[in-house]
């Protein structure tokens, strides 16, 4: 895990930032279209907005976002952390932050002056499980690029049950959370926070967020419509002494429904119909190849869209992406001119035996173990049942160290040893072939490419045959990017 002042670039390509806004936290913390004390697209702000930017702070001291945009804070600008106004020095590397920018920003948002910055955490509270890592019952996925601070030897394995941590990152709203930063504040915190999707709602008395039961204690949810199962909410609570996993939180302070989307940008020039916008998040719905939802934000794909770090087929439910384009001031629809995958997508389609599945933990193809935790959003019950014995397609991603994680599995029919597909980064190149994530790829097509391949290049192998327990052969090989 990364603990440097400036995070490593996840891929060897330059990101073109335009602008956008989203904050993953309670309604009090976002600048999108939720309820609570957020902006809610309020047009009462003075002046004109030039755009907004959302992403991971890669150099918080320089207000750098995703390595590509460097902003400054206006003299009258404000900074919020979990809804409370703070000094800009409270921002830290790895936090997810939104920037609302003055209208003088360049179109590519490589620089600009922020009038408002909002950052937040997706969960704050005690560690309730170490394997897998969970905080207040919320499973946390820690990648190589996750920023760690205040944790012994920069290893989350050294955390203790009950130790209070703060987690920034992205939620898939189905119990999976990708951490971009985890820190352990000295002395704990004055308030806990948990975000998630409501389930097991009992009248106006209690509900659960994944494995965490919550007593409402008379608190009235701040929602635009009737509070119900399926609502995505942020809950704050007073800390509970000697809290244990599964214990009901009965110190609830607030409950806020969330709608995570771009804010309505205000501009005094009536001739301006669109403003540049950028939004990073997790795909929550794919309607077709031209429309999808990024959380609650409607996105339409431009006919000239450019994919970086992945391709169109990687745009699936659960994929974490960054969208760059323009937002319509009337409809608030984001038109995607560029779609960026910060973690490289992978794909495997091959026979999968039930003996190669550890239920709710991992699946193994050709000796490659792929984590199957709550980041998986569709799986044909493979993950929970541990049963396959069929041809299975896996979609997922790898982190900086090429550790693979699944986000989708599907049964494609009967096992077929002569119809294998593999896509991922090259991990080793030899004279007669190469490895993809440690899986050996050989054959005439592979051999012709070895002189032009470099490690970490992404390749696709199709129509290949199983070659022993740890490789494939005789497939058609092409370089993806």
Short mmCIF file of C-alpha atoms in Angstrom, two decimals:
data_model
loop_
_atom_site.label_atom_id
_atom_site.label_comp_id
_atom_site.label_asym_id
_atom_site.label_seq_id
_atom_site.Cartn_x
_atom_site.Cartn_y
_atom_site.Cartn_z
CA UNK A 1 0.00 0.00 0.00
CA UNK A 2 1.12 3.48 -0.80
CA UNK A 3 2.08 5.83 2.02
CA UNK A 4 4.06 8.46 0.15
CA UNK A 5 3.11 12.11 0.12
CA UNK A 6 2.12 11.80 -3.53
CA UNK A 7 0.41 8.63 -4.69
CA UNK A 8 1.82 6.47 -7.46
CA UNK A 9 0.22 6.89 -10.86
CA UNK A 10 -1.99 3.83 -11.34
CA UNK A 11 -1.24 3.57 -15.06
CA UNK A 12 1.39 4.88 -17.43
CA UNK A 13 -0.85 7.26 -19.27
CA UNK A 14 -1.76 10.92 -18.84
CA UNK A 15 -5.31 11.62 -17.78
CA UNK A 16 -7.17 14.46 -19.43
CA UNK A 17 -9.29 16.11 -16.74
CA UNK A 18 -12.26 18.27 -17.64
CA UNK A 19 -14.48 18.69 -14.55
CA UNK A 20 -17.14 17.13 -12.37
CA UNK A 21 -18.60 16.80 -8.94
CA UNK A 22 -19.69 14.05 -6.62
CA UNK A 23 -19.02 13.29 -3.00
CA UNK A 24 -19.55 9.89 -1.46
CA UNK A 25 -20.91 10.54 1.97
CA UNK A 26 -24.03 11.67 3.72
CA UNK A 27 -26.32 14.20 2.11
CA UNK A 28 -24.75 16.78 4.35
CA UNK A 29 -21.47 16.16 2.60
CA UNK A 30 -22.27 16.00 -1.09
CA UNK A 31 -22.77 18.78 -3.60
CA UNK A 32 -25.05 16.76 -5.80
CA UNK A 33 -28.79 16.33 -5.96
CA UNK A 34 -29.53 14.78 -2.57
CA UNK A 35 -31.43 16.05 0.42
CA UNK A 36 -30.15 17.30 3.78
CA UNK A 37 -27.89 20.33 3.92
CA UNK A 38 -26.19 19.82 0.56
CA UNK A 39 -26.22 22.34 -2.26
CA UNK A 40 -28.99 20.46 -4.06
CA UNK A 41 -28.21 22.48 -7.18
CA UNK A 42 -29.19 25.71 -5.41
CA UNK A 43 -29.01 28.59 -7.90
CA UNK A 44 -28.72 31.17 -5.14
CA UNK A 45 -24.93 31.18 -5.22
CA UNK A 46 -23.36 34.36 -6.49
CA UNK A 47 -21.38 34.60 -9.72
CA UNK A 48 -20.98 31.89 -12.33
CA UNK A 49 -19.60 28.37 -12.07
CA UNK A 50 -16.95 27.36 -14.55
CA UNK A 51 -17.04 23.68 -13.74
CA UNK A 52 -16.36 21.11 -11.08
CA UNK A 53 -13.90 18.29 -10.53
CA UNK A 54 -14.14 15.12 -8.50
CA UNK A 55 -11.52 12.55 -7.80
CA UNK A 56 -8.86 11.27 -5.47
CA UNK A 57 -6.45 13.80 -3.98
CA UNK A 58 -3.06 12.68 -5.23
CA UNK A 59 -1.27 15.63 -3.63
CA UNK A 60 -3.56 17.22 -1.09
CA UNK A 61 -1.12 20.00 -0.24
CA UNK A 62 -1.11 21.15 -3.86
CA UNK A 63 -4.84 20.42 -4.35
CA UNK A 64 -3.90 17.97 -7.08
CA UNK A 65 -6.62 15.61 -8.35
CA UNK A 66 -5.85 12.36 -10.21
CA UNK A 67 -2.30 13.58 -10.96
CA UNK A 68 -3.60 15.84 -13.68
CA UNK A 69 -5.31 18.89 -12.20
CA UNK A 70 -3.80 21.39 -9.79
CA UNK A 71 -6.18 23.83 -8.18
CA UNK A 72 -5.94 26.71 -5.75
CA UNK A 73 -8.47 27.84 -3.16
CA UNK A 74 -10.15 31.22 -3.62
CA UNK A 75 -9.62 33.75 -0.83
CA UNK A 76 -13.28 33.39 0.09
CA UNK A 77 -13.41 29.66 -0.70
CA UNK A 78 -14.63 27.10 1.83
CA UNK A 79 -13.50 23.58 2.65
CA UNK A 80 -15.71 20.92 4.22
CA UNK A 81 -14.78 17.55 5.68
CA UNK A 82 -17.73 15.29 6.49
CA UNK A 83 -19.98 18.32 6.44
CA UNK A 84 -17.97 20.46 8.88
CA UNK A 85 -16.07 23.53 7.69
CA UNK A 86 -12.33 22.99 8.16
CA UNK A 87 -9.00 24.42 7.12
CA UNK A 88 -7.60 23.16 3.81
CA UNK A 89 -4.74 21.55 5.75
CA UNK A 90 -7.25 18.90 6.91
CA UNK A 91 -7.36 17.47 3.38
CA UNK A 92 -5.13 14.42 2.97
CA UNK A 93 -3.81 12.30 0.11
CA UNK A 94 -6.25 9.59 -0.88
CA UNK A 95 -9.40 11.42 0.15
CA UNK A 96 -12.18 11.66 -2.41
CA UNK A 97 -12.93 15.35 -2.91
CA UNK A 98 -15.12 17.55 -5.06
CA UNK A 99 -14.12 20.98 -6.32
CA UNK A 100 -16.54 23.66 -7.46
CA UNK A 101 -14.58 26.03 -9.67
CA UNK A 102 -14.72 29.60 -10.88
CA UNK A 103 -15.68 30.23 -14.51
CA UNK A 104 -12.15 31.26 -15.51
CA UNK A 105 -10.92 27.65 -15.53
CA UNK A 106 -9.48 26.20 -18.77
CA UNK A 107 -11.59 23.64 -20.61
CA UNK A 108 -9.29 20.77 -19.62
CA UNK A 109 -9.38 21.79 -15.94
CA UNK A 110 -5.63 21.40 -15.65
CA UNK A 111 -5.79 24.34 -13.25
CA UNK A 112 -8.39 26.56 -11.68
CA UNK A 113 -9.60 28.29 -8.55
CA UNK A 114 -11.97 26.44 -6.23
CA UNK A 115 -14.80 28.26 -4.50
CA UNK A 116 -15.80 25.14 -2.58
CA UNK A 117 -14.11 21.85 -1.72
CA UNK A 118 -15.94 18.95 -0.08
CA UNK A 119 -14.31 15.72 1.09
CA UNK A 120 -15.72 12.92 3.15
CA UNK A 121 -15.33 9.41 4.49
CA UNK A 122 -17.54 6.45 3.60
CA UNK A 123 -17.17 4.94 7.08
CA UNK A 124 -15.68 6.05 10.39
CA UNK A 125 -15.67 3.66 13.32
CA UNK A 126 -14.16 0.56 14.90
CA UNK A 127 -12.71 -2.38 13.01
CA UNK A 128 -15.22 -5.22 13.37
CA UNK A 129 -13.42 -7.91 11.32
CA UNK A 130 -9.85 -8.46 10.18
CA UNK A 131 -10.45 -11.16 7.54
CA UNK A 132 -12.00 -9.69 5.55
CA UNK A 133 -11.29 -6.19 6.81
CA UNK A 134 -14.58 -4.63 7.91
CA UNK A 135 -15.43 -1.40 9.70
CA UNK A 136 -18.84 -1.24 11.38
CA UNK A 137 -19.79 -4.33 9.38
CA UNK A 138 -18.83 -2.77 6.04
CA UNK A 139 -16.33 -4.82 4.01
CA UNK A 140 -13.32 -2.78 2.87
CA UNK A 141 -11.11 -3.74 -0.09
CA UNK A 142 -7.56 -2.45 0.29
CA UNK A 143 -5.56 -2.09 -2.93
CA UNK A 144 -1.83 -1.62 -3.39
CA UNK A 145 -2.52 2.05 -4.21
CA UNK A 146 -4.61 2.66 -1.06
CA UNK A 147 -3.08 5.41 1.09
CA UNK A 148 -2.42 4.34 4.68
CA UNK A 149 -1.68 6.64 7.59
CA UNK A 150 -1.19 5.99 11.29
CA UNK A 151 -1.26 2.21 10.81
CA UNK A 152 1.59 0.10 12.17
CA UNK A 153 4.14 -0.80 9.46
CA UNK A 154 1.68 0.50 6.85
CA UNK A 155 -0.08 -2.86 6.95
CA UNK A 156 -3.82 -3.16 7.62
CA UNK A 157 -3.07 -6.65 8.94
CA UNK A 158 -1.69 -4.90 12.01
CA UNK A 159 -5.02 -3.26 12.84
CA UNK A 160 -6.80 -4.54 15.92
CA UNK A 161 -10.46 -5.32 16.48
CA UNK A 162 -12.10 -2.24 17.94
CA UNK A 163 -9.45 0.15 16.61
CA UNK A 164 -11.11 3.24 15.14
CA UNK A 165 -10.27 4.10 11.54
CA UNK A 166 -11.54 6.47 8.86
CA UNK A 167 -12.04 5.17 5.33
CA UNK A 168 -12.28 7.23 2.15
CA UNK A 169 -13.18 5.65 -1.15
CA UNK A 170 -15.97 4.35 -3.37
CA UNK A 171 -18.95 2.14 -2.51
CA UNK A 172 -20.77 -0.13 -4.97
CA UNK A 173 -23.93 0.20 -2.82
CA UNK A 174 -24.09 -3.59 -2.44
CA UNK A 175 -21.68 -3.89 0.46
CA UNK A 176 -18.42 -3.55 -1.48
CA UNK A 177 -16.09 -0.62 -0.78
CA UNK A 178 -12.81 0.26 -2.50
CA UNK A 179 -10.62 2.19 -0.07
CA UNK A 180 -8.56 5.05 -1.44
CA UNK A 181 -7.37 6.03 2.04
CA UNK A 182 -7.47 4.52 5.53
CA UNK A 183 -6.14 6.33 8.57
CA UNK A 184 -6.21 5.66 12.29
CA UNK A 185 -6.69 8.99 14.09
CA UNK A 186 -4.96 9.28 17.44
CA UNK A 187 -7.54 9.21 20.20
CA UNK A 188 -10.35 8.03 17.94
CA UNK A 189 -13.14 10.33 16.76
CA UNK A 190 -16.02 12.23 18.35
CA UNK A 191 -18.53 10.81 15.88
CA UNK A 192 -18.98 7.62 13.89
CA UNK A 193 -20.28 7.48 10.36
CA UNK A 194 -21.54 4.65 8.18
CA UNK A 195 -22.92 4.67 4.64
CA UNK A 196 -24.80 1.92 2.85
CA UNK A 197 -28.03 0.56 1.44
CA UNK A 198 -30.98 0.14 3.80
CA UNK A 199 -32.32 -3.38 4.38
CA UNK A 200 -34.56 -5.10 6.95
CA UNK A 201 -36.38 -1.86 7.76
CA UNK A 202 -38.72 -2.28 10.69
CA UNK A 203 -41.32 0.51 10.71
CA UNK A 204 -39.59 3.57 12.15
CA UNK A 205 -37.49 1.67 14.65
CA UNK A 206 -34.52 -0.08 13.05
CA UNK A 207 -32.76 -1.21 9.86
CA UNK A 208 -29.47 -2.68 8.74
CA UNK A 209 -26.60 -1.54 6.56
CA UNK A 210 -25.07 -4.85 5.46
CA UNK A 211 -24.06 -6.63 8.68
CA UNK A 212 -24.59 -3.59 10.90
CA UNK A 213 -27.96 -3.24 12.71
CA UNK A 214 -29.00 0.31 13.52
CA UNK A 215 -31.63 1.55 15.95
CA UNK A 216 -33.25 4.76 14.74
CA UNK A 217 -33.91 5.90 18.29
CA UNK A 218 -36.52 8.40 17.23
CA UNK A 219 -34.32 10.03 14.60
CA UNK A 220 -36.36 11.07 11.55
CA UNK A 221 -34.55 10.27 8.27
CA UNK A 222 -33.80 13.28 6.07
CA UNK A 223 -35.16 11.98 2.76
CA UNK A 224 -37.18 13.49 -0.08
CA UNK A 225 -39.54 10.49 -0.20
CA UNK A 226 -40.70 7.86 2.25
CA UNK A 227 -37.79 6.08 3.94
CA UNK A 228 -37.58 2.54 2.55
CA UNK A 229 -35.45 -0.53 1.96
CA UNK A 230 -33.04 0.15 -0.91
CA UNK A 231 -32.36 3.77 0.08
CA UNK A 232 -28.68 4.69 0.13
CA UNK A 233 -28.00 6.56 3.36
CA UNK A 234 -25.37 8.07 5.63
CA UNK A 235 -25.78 7.55 9.35
CA UNK A 236 -23.88 9.37 12.09
CA UNK A 237 -23.73 8.14 15.67
CA UNK A 238 -21.99 8.77 18.97
CA UNK A 239 -19.18 6.28 19.72
CA UNK A 240 -20.07 3.24 21.82
CA UNK A 241 -17.59 1.99 24.41
CA UNK A 242 -16.34 -1.61 23.93
CA UNK A 243 -18.35 -2.00 20.72
CA UNK A 244 -18.37 -5.50 19.21
CA UNK A 245 -19.21 -6.82 15.76
CA UNK A 246 -22.95 -7.17 15.21
CA UNK A 247 -23.86 -4.98 18.16
CA UNK A 248 -26.73 -2.60 17.39
CA UNK A 249 -25.81 1.05 17.02
CA UNK A 250 -28.29 2.73 19.37
CA UNK A 251 -26.64 6.15 19.55
CA UNK A 252 -27.85 7.39 16.17
CA UNK A 253 -27.55 11.13 15.62
CA UNK A 254 -28.67 11.53 12.01
CA UNK A 255 -29.91 9.56 8.99
CA UNK A 256 -29.64 11.16 5.54
CA UNK A 257 -30.70 9.73 2.19
CA UNK A 258 -28.24 10.26 -0.64
CA UNK A 259 -28.46 10.87 -4.35
CA UNK A 260 -24.96 10.98 -5.80
CA UNK A 261 -24.82 13.01 -8.99
CA UNK A 262 -23.38 16.15 -10.47
CA UNK A 263 -24.68 19.41 -9.02
CA UNK A 264 -26.59 21.90 -11.10
CA UNK A 265 -23.92 24.34 -12.21
CA UNK A 266 -24.87 28.02 -12.28
CA UNK A 267 -23.66 30.32 -15.04
CA UNK A 268 -24.97 33.80 -15.87
CA UNK A 269 -24.29 33.43 -19.60
CA UNK A 270 -27.54 32.19 -21.18
CA UNK A 271 -25.65 31.29 -24.35
CA UNK A 272 -23.78 28.55 -22.52
CA UNK A 273 -25.78 25.31 -22.71
CA UNK A 274 -23.07 22.93 -21.53
CA UNK A 275 -20.18 23.09 -19.10
CA UNK A 276 -17.23 20.71 -18.84
CA UNK A 277 -17.78 18.01 -16.24
CA UNK A 278 -15.93 15.03 -14.83
CA UNK A 279 -17.18 12.39 -12.43
CA UNK A 280 -15.48 9.37 -10.91
CA UNK A 281 -17.48 6.57 -9.37
CA UNK A 282 -18.90 3.09 -9.82
CA UNK A 283 -21.30 2.10 -12.61
CA UNK A 284 -24.68 1.36 -11.01
CA UNK A 285 -26.75 0.55 -14.12
CA UNK A 286 -26.04 -0.11 -17.80
CA UNK A 287 -29.06 0.53 -20.01
CA UNK A 288 -27.33 -0.05 -23.33
CA UNK A 289 -24.02 0.74 -25.00
CA UNK A 290 -24.86 4.43 -25.19
CA UNK A 291 -26.40 5.14 -21.76
CA UNK A 292 -25.57 4.18 -18.20
CA UNK A 293 -25.77 5.45 -14.63
CA UNK A 294 -22.72 6.42 -12.62
CA UNK A 295 -24.31 6.18 -9.18
CA UNK A 296 -27.38 8.43 -9.78
CA UNK A 297 -25.85 10.44 -12.63
CA UNK A 298 -27.28 9.82 -16.09
CA UNK A 299 -24.49 9.47 -18.66
CA UNK A 300 -24.77 9.41 -22.43
CA UNK A 301 -21.78 8.20 -24.43
CA UNK A 302 -20.55 10.43 -27.24
CA UNK A 303 -20.14 8.79 -30.65
CA UNK A 304 -16.49 9.90 -30.53
CA UNK A 305 -15.81 8.68 -27.00
CA UNK A 306 -12.28 7.59 -26.19
CA UNK A 307 -11.54 4.75 -23.76
CA UNK A 308 -8.32 4.81 -21.76
CA UNK A 309 -7.06 1.87 -19.72
CA UNK A 310 -9.93 -0.31 -20.95
CA UNK A 311 -12.47 -0.76 -23.74
CA UNK A 312 -16.20 -0.61 -24.33
CA UNK A 313 -16.79 -4.20 -23.22
CA UNK A 314 -15.34 -3.32 -19.80
CA UNK A 315 -18.17 -0.87 -19.13
CA UNK A 316 -20.23 -3.15 -16.90
CA UNK A 317 -22.11 -3.00 -13.62
CA UNK A 318 -19.63 -2.46 -10.78
CA UNK A 319 -16.82 -1.00 -12.88
CA UNK A 320 -15.04 1.97 -11.29
CA UNK A 321 -14.46 4.61 -13.93
CA UNK A 322 -13.90 8.29 -14.49
CA UNK A 323 -16.09 10.07 -17.03
CA UNK A 324 -14.96 13.29 -18.67
CA UNK A 325 -17.20 15.37 -20.88
CA UNK A 326 -19.84 18.05 -20.66
CA UNK A 327 -22.99 18.40 -18.57
CA UNK A 328 -26.17 19.91 -19.97
CA UNK A 329 -27.33 22.77 -17.78
CA UNK A 330 -31.03 21.96 -18.31
CA UNK A 331 -31.17 18.17 -18.20
CA UNK A 332 -28.03 17.62 -16.07
CA UNK A 333 -27.12 14.72 -18.40
CA UNK A 334 -23.39 14.10 -18.59
CA UNK A 335 -22.08 13.43 -22.11
CA UNK A 336 -18.99 11.22 -21.95
CA UNK A 337 -16.21 12.20 -24.32
CA UNK A 338 -13.65 10.16 -22.41
CA UNK A 339 -13.96 7.13 -20.12
CA UNK A 340 -10.95 6.20 -18.01
CA UNK A 341 -10.33 2.97 -16.11
CA UNK A 342 -7.89 3.74 -13.30
CA UNK A 343 -7.56 0.05 -12.45
CA UNK A 344 -6.94 -2.10 -15.49
CA UNK A 345 -9.87 -4.38 -16.39
CA UNK A 346 -9.39 -8.13 -16.76
CA UNK A 347 -11.47 -10.86 -18.35
CA UNK A 348 -11.24 -14.63 -18.18
CA UNK A 349 -13.60 -17.11 -19.84
CA UNK A 350 -12.66 -20.73 -19.25
CA UNK A 351 -13.77 -23.94 -17.56
CA UNK A 352 -14.17 -23.51 -13.79
CA UNK A 353 -14.43 -26.54 -11.54
CA UNK A 354 -16.24 -26.33 -8.22
CA UNK A 355 -13.01 -27.52 -6.58
CA UNK A 356 -11.41 -24.24 -7.73
CA UNK A 357 -13.93 -22.12 -5.82
CA UNK A 358 -13.68 -21.02 -2.21
CA UNK A 359 -17.18 -19.73 -1.48
CA UNK A 360 -17.32 -15.98 -0.83
CA UNK A 361 -13.52 -15.71 -1.06
CA UNK A 362 -11.92 -16.60 -4.38
CA UNK A 363 -11.97 -18.52 -7.66
CA UNK A 364 -8.91 -19.96 -9.37
CA UNK A 365 -8.22 -20.10 -13.11
CA UNK A 366 -4.95 -21.67 -14.33
CA UNK A 367 -3.39 -21.21 -10.90
CA UNK A 368 -4.43 -17.55 -10.67
CA UNK A 369 -6.49 -16.87 -7.54
CA UNK A 370 -8.97 -14.02 -7.99
CA UNK A 371 -10.62 -12.40 -4.98
CA UNK A 372 -14.43 -12.68 -4.99
CA UNK A 373 -15.66 -10.42 -2.20
CA UNK A 374 -18.56 -7.95 -2.03
CA UNK A 375 -17.21 -6.02 -5.01
CA UNK A 376 -18.85 -8.78 -7.08
CA UNK A 377 -22.26 -7.46 -8.15
CA UNK A 378 -23.43 -10.29 -10.45
CA UNK A 379 -22.28 -13.89 -10.15
CA UNK A 380 -24.99 -16.45 -11.08
CA UNK A 381 -24.67 -17.63 -7.44
CA UNK A 382 -21.18 -18.98 -8.15
CA UNK A 383 -19.53 -17.03 -5.34
CA UNK A 384 -22.02 -17.92 -2.61
CA UNK A 385 -22.68 -21.54 -3.59
CA UNK A 386 -19.15 -22.50 -4.52
CA UNK A 387 -20.54 -24.52 -7.42
CA UNK A 388 -19.79 -24.12 -11.14
CA UNK A 389 -18.36 -27.04 -13.20
CA UNK A 390 -19.10 -24.96 -16.29
CA UNK A 391 -17.66 -22.41 -18.68
CA UNK A 392 -17.46 -19.21 -16.61
CA UNK A 393 -16.71 -15.64 -17.60
CA UNK A 394 -15.04 -13.43 -15.00
CA UNK A 395 -14.73 -9.67 -15.29
CA UNK A 396 -12.70 -7.63 -12.84
CA UNK A 397 -9.61 -5.51 -12.43
CA UNK A 398 -6.06 -5.56 -11.10
CA UNK A 399 -4.39 -3.11 -8.74
CA UNK A 400 -0.90 -1.63 -9.14
CA UNK A 401 0.72 -4.94 -8.18
CA UNK A 402 -1.52 -6.90 -10.57
CA UNK A 403 -3.52 -8.43 -7.72
CA UNK A 404 -6.85 -9.44 -9.35
CA UNK A 405 -10.35 -8.74 -8.05
CA UNK A 406 -13.64 -9.91 -9.58
CA UNK A 407 -16.69 -7.71 -10.09
CA UNK A 408 -18.81 -10.11 -12.16
CA UNK A 409 -19.03 -13.84 -12.91
CA UNK A 410 -21.46 -15.57 -15.24
CA UNK A 411 -22.01 -19.11 -16.47
CA UNK A 412 -21.58 -19.28 -20.26
CA UNK A 413 -22.46 -22.92 -20.90
CA UNK A 414 -20.73 -26.27 -20.71
CA UNK A 415 -16.98 -26.39 -20.08
CA UNK A 416 -14.96 -26.02 -23.27
CA UNK A 417 -11.19 -26.51 -23.12
CA UNK A 418 -10.82 -25.18 -26.68
CA UNK A 419 -12.61 -21.86 -26.31
CA UNK A 420 -10.70 -19.86 -23.71
CA UNK A 421 -10.54 -16.06 -23.54
CA UNK A 422 -8.03 -14.13 -21.45
CA UNK A 423 -7.50 -10.38 -21.15
CA UNK A 424 -5.15 -8.61 -18.79
CA UNK A 425 -1.73 -7.03 -18.32
CA UNK A 426 1.41 -8.84 -19.45
CA UNK A 427 3.45 -9.94 -16.44
CA UNK A 428 6.44 -11.56 -18.19
CA UNK A 429 7.79 -11.77 -21.76
CA UNK A 430 9.90 -14.67 -23.07
CA UNK A 431 11.14 -15.72 -26.50
CA UNK A 432 8.30 -18.12 -27.28
CA UNK A 433 5.42 -16.43 -25.46
CA UNK A 434 4.45 -14.39 -22.45
CA UNK A 435 2.51 -14.48 -19.23
CA UNK A 436 -0.70 -12.62 -18.47
CA UNK A 437 -1.12 -12.20 -14.70
CA UNK A 438 1.11 -15.28 -14.35
CA UNK A 439 -0.90 -17.37 -16.82
CA UNK A 440 1.33 -18.75 -19.58
CA UNK A 441 0.34 -17.88 -23.17
CA UNK A 442 2.04 -19.75 -26.02
CA UNK A 443 1.50 -20.39 -29.72
CA UNK A 444 2.34 -18.83 -33.08
CA UNK A 445 0.24 -15.70 -32.52
CA UNK A 446 1.84 -15.11 -29.12
CA UNK A 447 5.35 -15.68 -30.44
CA UNK A 448 4.96 -13.08 -33.19
CA UNK A 449 4.15 -10.38 -30.63
CA UNK A 450 6.88 -10.93 -28.06
CA UNK A 451 9.34 -8.50 -29.66
CA UNK A 452 6.85 -5.65 -29.47
CA UNK A 453 5.37 -6.41 -26.04
CA UNK A 454 6.30 -4.80 -22.75
CA UNK A 455 5.30 -5.79 -19.25
CA UNK A 456 1.96 -4.23 -18.23
CA UNK A 457 0.74 -3.99 -21.85
CA UNK A 458 -2.84 -5.24 -21.94
CA UNK A 459 -3.53 -8.08 -24.39
CA UNK A 460 -6.58 -10.10 -25.37
CA UNK A 461 -6.29 -13.80 -26.20
CA UNK A 462 -9.31 -15.49 -27.83
CA UNK A 463 -10.12 -18.99 -29.12
CA UNK A 464 -7.29 -20.49 -27.09
CA UNK A 465 -6.90 -24.04 -25.77
CA UNK A 466 -6.19 -25.13 -22.22
CA UNK A 467 -2.48 -26.01 -21.90
CA UNK A 468 -1.97 -27.81 -18.62
CA UNK A 469 -2.94 -26.40 -15.26
CA UNK A 470 -1.37 -22.96 -15.60
CA UNK A 471 -1.50 -21.92 -19.26
CA UNK A 472 -3.22 -21.62 -22.62
CA UNK A 473 -2.02 -21.96 -26.21
CA UNK A 474 -2.84 -21.39 -29.87
CA UNK A 475 -5.12 -18.42 -29.35
CA UNK A 476 -5.56 -15.26 -31.38
CA UNK A 477 -3.65 -12.49 -29.60
CA UNK A 478 -4.13 -8.74 -29.93
CA UNK A 479 -2.90 -5.74 -27.97
CA UNK A 480 -5.73 -3.80 -26.32
CA UNK A 481 -3.81 -0.62 -25.45
#
